[in-house]
Amino acid sequence: DQFLGQPPAAPPPLEARVEAETRIDSGLLRRRVLFQSEPGEFIPAYVFLPERVSQPLPAVLCPHQTVQFGKDEPAGLRGNPRLAMALALARRGFVTLTYDAACFGERHDPTSGHYGDAIPFYQRHPRWSVMGKMAWDLSRAVDYLSRQGFVDGARIASIGHSHGGYTTWFGMALDERIAAGVSSCGFDTFRYD
């Protein structure tokens, strides 16, 4: 509580919607979706899933590393192909979801500088933290996945590198629905960060 701050009392409805769907491999789809994190704030995300699903599948959340273009790297659309975890795991049969964290990708205002988007966040939430917000958003992603009929809600994991790694750490600590997690280079003293 002292480190992560006070989140909102309750999340708003997800109001999720699919904006686009692209067939990217034989039998594999990439959906661009939006779901609500806080009232009026929607998280842009990519969901990878098989074209045909006969039973609920395990799912993996793939929060992105510290790259300004956010979800595009785990989705394999830009950046280092070795870090395209959402795409690689989908090709192995998992449903995956990657999204833009606050201050990154479509949730970043380039005129604000690196993490400059945190200023309006703290004006709205003086008793919360950006780290708390990142864990909250990961939990909202779990909310989204657990409501999809093609996902086995008892088998949701998270994997991330760097920024995505510590999002995974804190997400697992705060949301018991995340059954397993992998963090690569995802923790430091924070005093130094």
Tab-separated table of N, CA and C in Angstrom, residues 53-126:
chain	number	residue	atom	x	y	z
A	53	VAL	N	-11.191	-22.906	-32.429
A	53	VAL	CA	-10.920	-23.349	-31.059
A	53	VAL	C	-11.994	-24.355	-30.681
A	54	SER	N	-11.569	-25.579	-30.332
A	54	SER	CA	-12.543	-26.619	-29.990
A	54	SER	C	-12.769	-26.733	-28.486
A	55	GLN	N	-11.832	-26.196	-27.690
A	55	GLN	CA	-11.968	-26.213	-26.230
A	55	GLN	C	-11.216	-25.009	-25.673
A	56	PRO	N	-11.548	-24.572	-24.463
A	56	PRO	CA	-10.832	-23.436	-23.877
A	56	PRO	C	-9.330	-23.721	-23.754
A	57	LEU	N	-8.530	-22.737	-24.125
A	57	LEU	CA	-7.076	-22.879	-24.169
A	57	LEU	C	-6.396	-22.095	-23.044
A	58	PRO	N	-5.177	-22.506	-22.659
A	58	PRO	CA	-4.408	-21.690	-21.717
A	58	PRO	C	-4.016	-20.378	-22.391
A	59	ALA	N	-3.866	-19.340	-21.580
A	59	ALA	CA	-3.551	-18.012	-22.107
A	59	ALA	C	-2.330	-17.446	-21.402
A	60	VAL	N	-1.607	-16.587	-22.120
A	60	VAL	CA	-0.434	-15.928	-21.561
A	60	VAL	C	-0.520	-14.434	-21.838
A	61	LEU	N	-0.440	-13.648	-20.777
A	61	LEU	CA	-0.319	-12.199	-20.896
A	61	LEU	C	1.135	-11.889	-21.214
A	62	CYS	N	1.374	-10.948	-22.099
A	62	CYS	CA	2.738	-10.607	-22.517
A	62	CYS	C	2.945	-9.094	-22.405
A	63	PRO	N	3.071	-8.568	-21.158
A	63	PRO	CA	3.341	-7.132	-21.028
A	63	PRO	C	4.700	-6.814	-21.659
A	64	HIS	N	4.761	-5.692	-22.357
A	64	HIS	CA	5.953	-5.343	-23.130
A	64	HIS	C	7.091	-4.816	-22.263
A	65	GLN	N	8.279	-4.860	-22.833
A	65	GLN	CA	9.471	-4.319	-22.202
A	65	GLN	C	9.502	-2.797	-22.387
A	66	THR	N	10.576	-2.163	-21.966
A	66	THR	CA	10.683	-0.709	-22.034
A	66	THR	C	11.019	-0.284	-23.463
A	67	VAL	N	10.004	-0.278	-24.297
A	67	VAL	CA	10.116	0.233	-25.662
A	67	VAL	C	8.930	1.164	-25.878
A	68	GLN	N	9.196	2.333	-26.454
A	68	GLN	CA	8.146	3.332	-26.570
A	68	GLN	C	6.968	2.862	-27.410
A	69	PHE	N	7.218	1.947	-28.369
A	69	PHE	CA	6.102	1.483	-29.197
A	69	PHE	C	5.338	0.327	-28.562
A	70	GLY	N	5.623	-0.009	-27.304
A	70	GLY	CA	4.792	-0.895	-26.488
A	70	GLY	C	4.474	-2.249	-27.067
A	71	LYS	N	3.185	-2.537	-27.189
A	71	LYS	CA	2.674	-3.863	-27.561
A	71	LYS	C	3.162	-4.363	-28.903
A	72	ASP	N	3.633	-3.462	-29.768
A	72	ASP	CA	4.048	-3.884	-31.107
A	72	ASP	C	5.244	-4.839	-31.079
A	73	GLU	N	6.130	-4.729	-30.065
A	73	GLU	CA	7.279	-5.633	-30.027
A	73	GLU	C	6.873	-7.054	-29.627
A	74	PRO	N	6.141	-7.278	-28.522
A	74	PRO	CA	5.705	-8.650	-28.234
A	74	PRO	C	4.812	-9.236	-29.327
A	75	ALA	N	4.130	-8.349	-30.086
A	75	ALA	CA	3.264	-8.811	-31.175
A	75	ALA	C	4.045	-9.129	-32.438
A	76	GLY	N	5.355	-8.822	-32.462
A	76	GLY	CA	6.170	-9.106	-33.635
A	76	GLY	C	5.995	-8.117	-34.773
A	77	LEU	N	5.444	-6.948	-34.477
A	77	LEU	CA	5.203	-5.952	-35.525
A	77	LEU	C	6.371	-4.977	-35.698
A	78	ARG	N	7.154	-4.760	-34.641
A	78	ARG	CA	8.323	-3.871	-34.685
A	78	ARG	C	9.326	-4.343	-33.649
A	79	GLY	N	10.535	-3.820	-33.765
A	79	GLY	CA	11.531	-4.070	-32.740
A	79	GLY	C	12.262	-5.384	-32.900
A	80	ASN	N	12.726	-5.902	-31.781
A	80	ASN	CA	13.562	-7.096	-31.740
A	80	ASN	C	12.700	-8.345	-31.915
A	81	PRO	N	12.874	-9.092	-32.999
A	81	PRO	CA	12.048	-10.286	-33.211
A	81	PRO	C	12.230	-11.345	-32.124
A	82	ARG	N	13.376	-11.324	-31.423
A	82	ARG	CA	13.593	-12.288	-30.337
A	82	ARG	C	12.688	-11.996	-29.140
A	83	LEU	N	12.114	-10.804	-29.075
A	83	LEU	CA	11.236	-10.444	-27.959
A	83	LEU	C	9.753	-10.453	-28.361
A	84	ALA	N	9.439	-11.070	-29.483
A	84	ALA	CA	8.052	-11.170	-29.953
A	84	ALA	C	7.360	-12.344	-29.259
A	85	MET	N	7.254	-12.255	-27.926
A	85	MET	CA	6.750	-13.377	-27.123
A	85	MET	C	5.288	-13.701	-27.380
A	86	ALA	N	4.451	-12.696	-27.582
A	86	ALA	CA	3.028	-12.966	-27.806
A	86	ALA	C	2.838	-13.771	-29.086
A	87	LEU	N	3.549	-13.394	-30.129
A	87	LEU	CA	3.447	-14.116	-31.393
A	87	LEU	C	4.038	-15.526	-31.275
A	88	ALA	N	5.209	-15.646	-30.671
A	88	ALA	CA	5.862	-16.957	-30.546
A	88	ALA	C	5.024	-17.934	-29.727
A	89	LEU	N	4.471	-17.474	-28.619
A	89	LEU	CA	3.660	-18.361	-27.778
A	89	LEU	C	2.335	-18.716	-28.444
A	90	ALA	N	1.772	-17.795	-29.218
A	90	ALA	CA	0.543	-18.109	-29.956
A	90	ALA	C	0.815	-19.204	-30.981
A	91	ARG	N	1.981	-19.139	-31.606
A	91	ARG	CA	2.333	-20.173	-32.579
A	91	ARG	C	2.535	-21.531	-31.910
A	92	ARG	N	2.730	-21.536	-30.600
A	92	ARG	CA	2.863	-22.788	-29.842
A	92	ARG	C	1.532	-23.264	-29.261
A	93	GLY	N	0.440	-22.552	-29.549
A	93	GLY	CA	-0.877	-23.020	-29.149
A	93	GLY	C	-1.543	-22.279	-28.004
A	94	PHE	N	-0.896	-21.236	-27.470
A	94	PHE	CA	-1.503	-20.444	-26.402
A	94	PHE	C	-2.302	-19.298	-26.991
A	95	VAL	N	-3.349	-18.885	-26.285
A	95	VAL	CA	-3.971	-17.591	-26.550
A	95	VAL	C	-3.058	-16.579	-25.866
A	96	THR	N	-2.710	-15.503	-26.543
A	96	THR	CA	-1.859	-14.492	-25.919
A	96	THR	C	-2.495	-13.119	-26.034
A	97	LEU	N	-2.124	-12.256	-25.100
A	97	LEU	CA	-2.605	-10.878	-25.104
A	97	LEU	C	-1.436	-9.974	-24.738
A	98	THR	N	-1.188	-8.968	-25.553
A	98	THR	CA	-0.212	-7.933	-25.240
A	98	THR	C	-0.897	-6.582	-25.407
A	99	TYR	N	-0.545	-5.635	-24.582
A	99	TYR	CA	-1.238	-4.344	-24.576
A	99	TYR	C	-0.236	-3.224	-24.298
A	100	ASP	N	-0.662	-1.994	-24.557
A	100	ASP	CA	0.176	-0.833	-24.260
A	100	ASP	C	0.013	-0.459	-22.799
A	101	ALA	N	1.129	-0.463	-22.059
A	101	ALA	CA	1.121	0.018	-20.678
A	101	ALA	C	0.950	1.530	-20.684
A	102	ALA	N	0.513	2.071	-19.569
A	102	ALA	CA	0.416	3.530	-19.425
A	102	ALA	C	1.783	4.131	-19.750
A	103	CYS	N	1.794	5.213	-20.488
A	103	CYS	CA	3.011	5.937	-20.898
A	103	CYS	C	3.712	5.300	-22.092
A	104	PHE	N	3.115	4.307	-22.752
A	104	PHE	CA	3.755	3.636	-23.879
A	104	PHE	C	2.775	3.454	-25.034
A	105	GLY	N	3.325	3.254	-26.234
A	105	GLY	CA	2.507	2.960	-27.403
A	105	GLY	C	1.436	4.004	-27.630
A	106	GLU	N	0.228	3.535	-27.864
A	106	GLU	CA	-0.895	4.440	-28.114
A	106	GLU	C	-1.331	5.199	-26.861
A	107	ARG	N	-0.802	4.820	-25.716
A	107	ARG	CA	-1.145	5.512	-24.469
A	107	ARG	C	-0.058	6.527	-24.096
A	108	HIS	N	0.752	6.903	-25.059
A	108	HIS	CA	1.837	7.861	-24.831
A	108	HIS	C	1.634	9.096	-25.700
A	109	ASP	N	1.834	10.255	-25.099
A	109	ASP	CA	1.838	11.511	-25.834
A	109	ASP	C	3.296	11.864	-26.108
A	110	PRO	N	3.748	11.808	-27.371
A	110	PRO	CA	5.164	12.028	-27.658
A	110	PRO	C	5.677	13.407	-27.239
A	111	THR	N	4.793	14.373	-27.073
A	111	THR	CA	5.239	15.708	-26.665
A	111	THR	C	5.568	15.777	-25.179
A	112	SER	N	5.224	14.732	-24.421
A	112	SER	CA	5.406	14.780	-22.962
A	112	SER	C	6.770	14.267	-22.513
A	113	GLY	N	7.540	13.656	-23.420
A	113	GLY	CA	8.820	13.071	-23.028
A	113	GLY	C	8.602	11.700	-22.410
A	114	HIS	N	9.716	11.013	-22.120
A	114	HIS	CA	9.644	9.666	-21.559
A	114	HIS	C	8.999	9.714	-20.173
A	115	TYR	N	7.951	8.960	-19.977
A	115	TYR	CA	7.157	8.904	-18.741
A	115	TYR	C	6.487	10.235	-18.394
A	116	GLY	N	6.490	11.201	-19.314
A	116	GLY	CA	5.804	12.465	-19.050
A	116	GLY	C	4.312	12.298	-18.861
A	117	ASP	N	3.767	11.212	-19.410
A	117	ASP	CA	2.342	10.934	-19.248
A	117	ASP	C	1.996	10.636	-17.788
A	118	ALA	N	2.999	10.386	-16.964
A	118	ALA	CA	2.749	10.112	-15.549
A	118	ALA	C	2.270	11.366	-14.823
A	119	ILE	N	2.606	12.539	-15.330
A	119	ILE	CA	2.206	13.786	-14.649
A	119	ILE	C	0.689	13.906	-14.567
A	120	PRO	N	-0.051	13.797	-15.700
A	120	PRO	CA	-1.513	13.845	-15.566
A	120	PRO	C	-2.078	12.686	-14.752
A	121	PHE	N	-1.404	11.516	-14.812
A	121	PHE	CA	-1.850	10.383	-13.995
A	121	PHE	C	-1.813	10.765	-12.515
A	122	TYR	N	-0.701	11.312	-12.052
A	122	TYR	CA	-0.575	11.691	-10.636
A	122	TYR	C	-1.484	12.861	-10.269
A	123	GLN	N	-1.823	13.701	-11.224
A	123	GLN	CA	-2.802	14.758	-10.948
A	123	GLN	C	-4.179	14.160	-10.695
A	124	ARG	N	-4.516	13.103	-11.437
A	124	ARG	CA	-5.805	12.413	-11.239
A	124	ARG	C	-5.780	11.510	-10.014
A	125	HIS	N	-4.616	10.907	-9.718
A	125	HIS	CA	-4.499	9.889	-8.666
A	125	HIS	C	-3.313	10.198	-7.748
A	126	PRO	N	-3.395	11.206	-6.921
A	126	PRO	CA	-2.243	11.566	-6.083
A	126	PRO	C	-1.867	10.507	-5.053
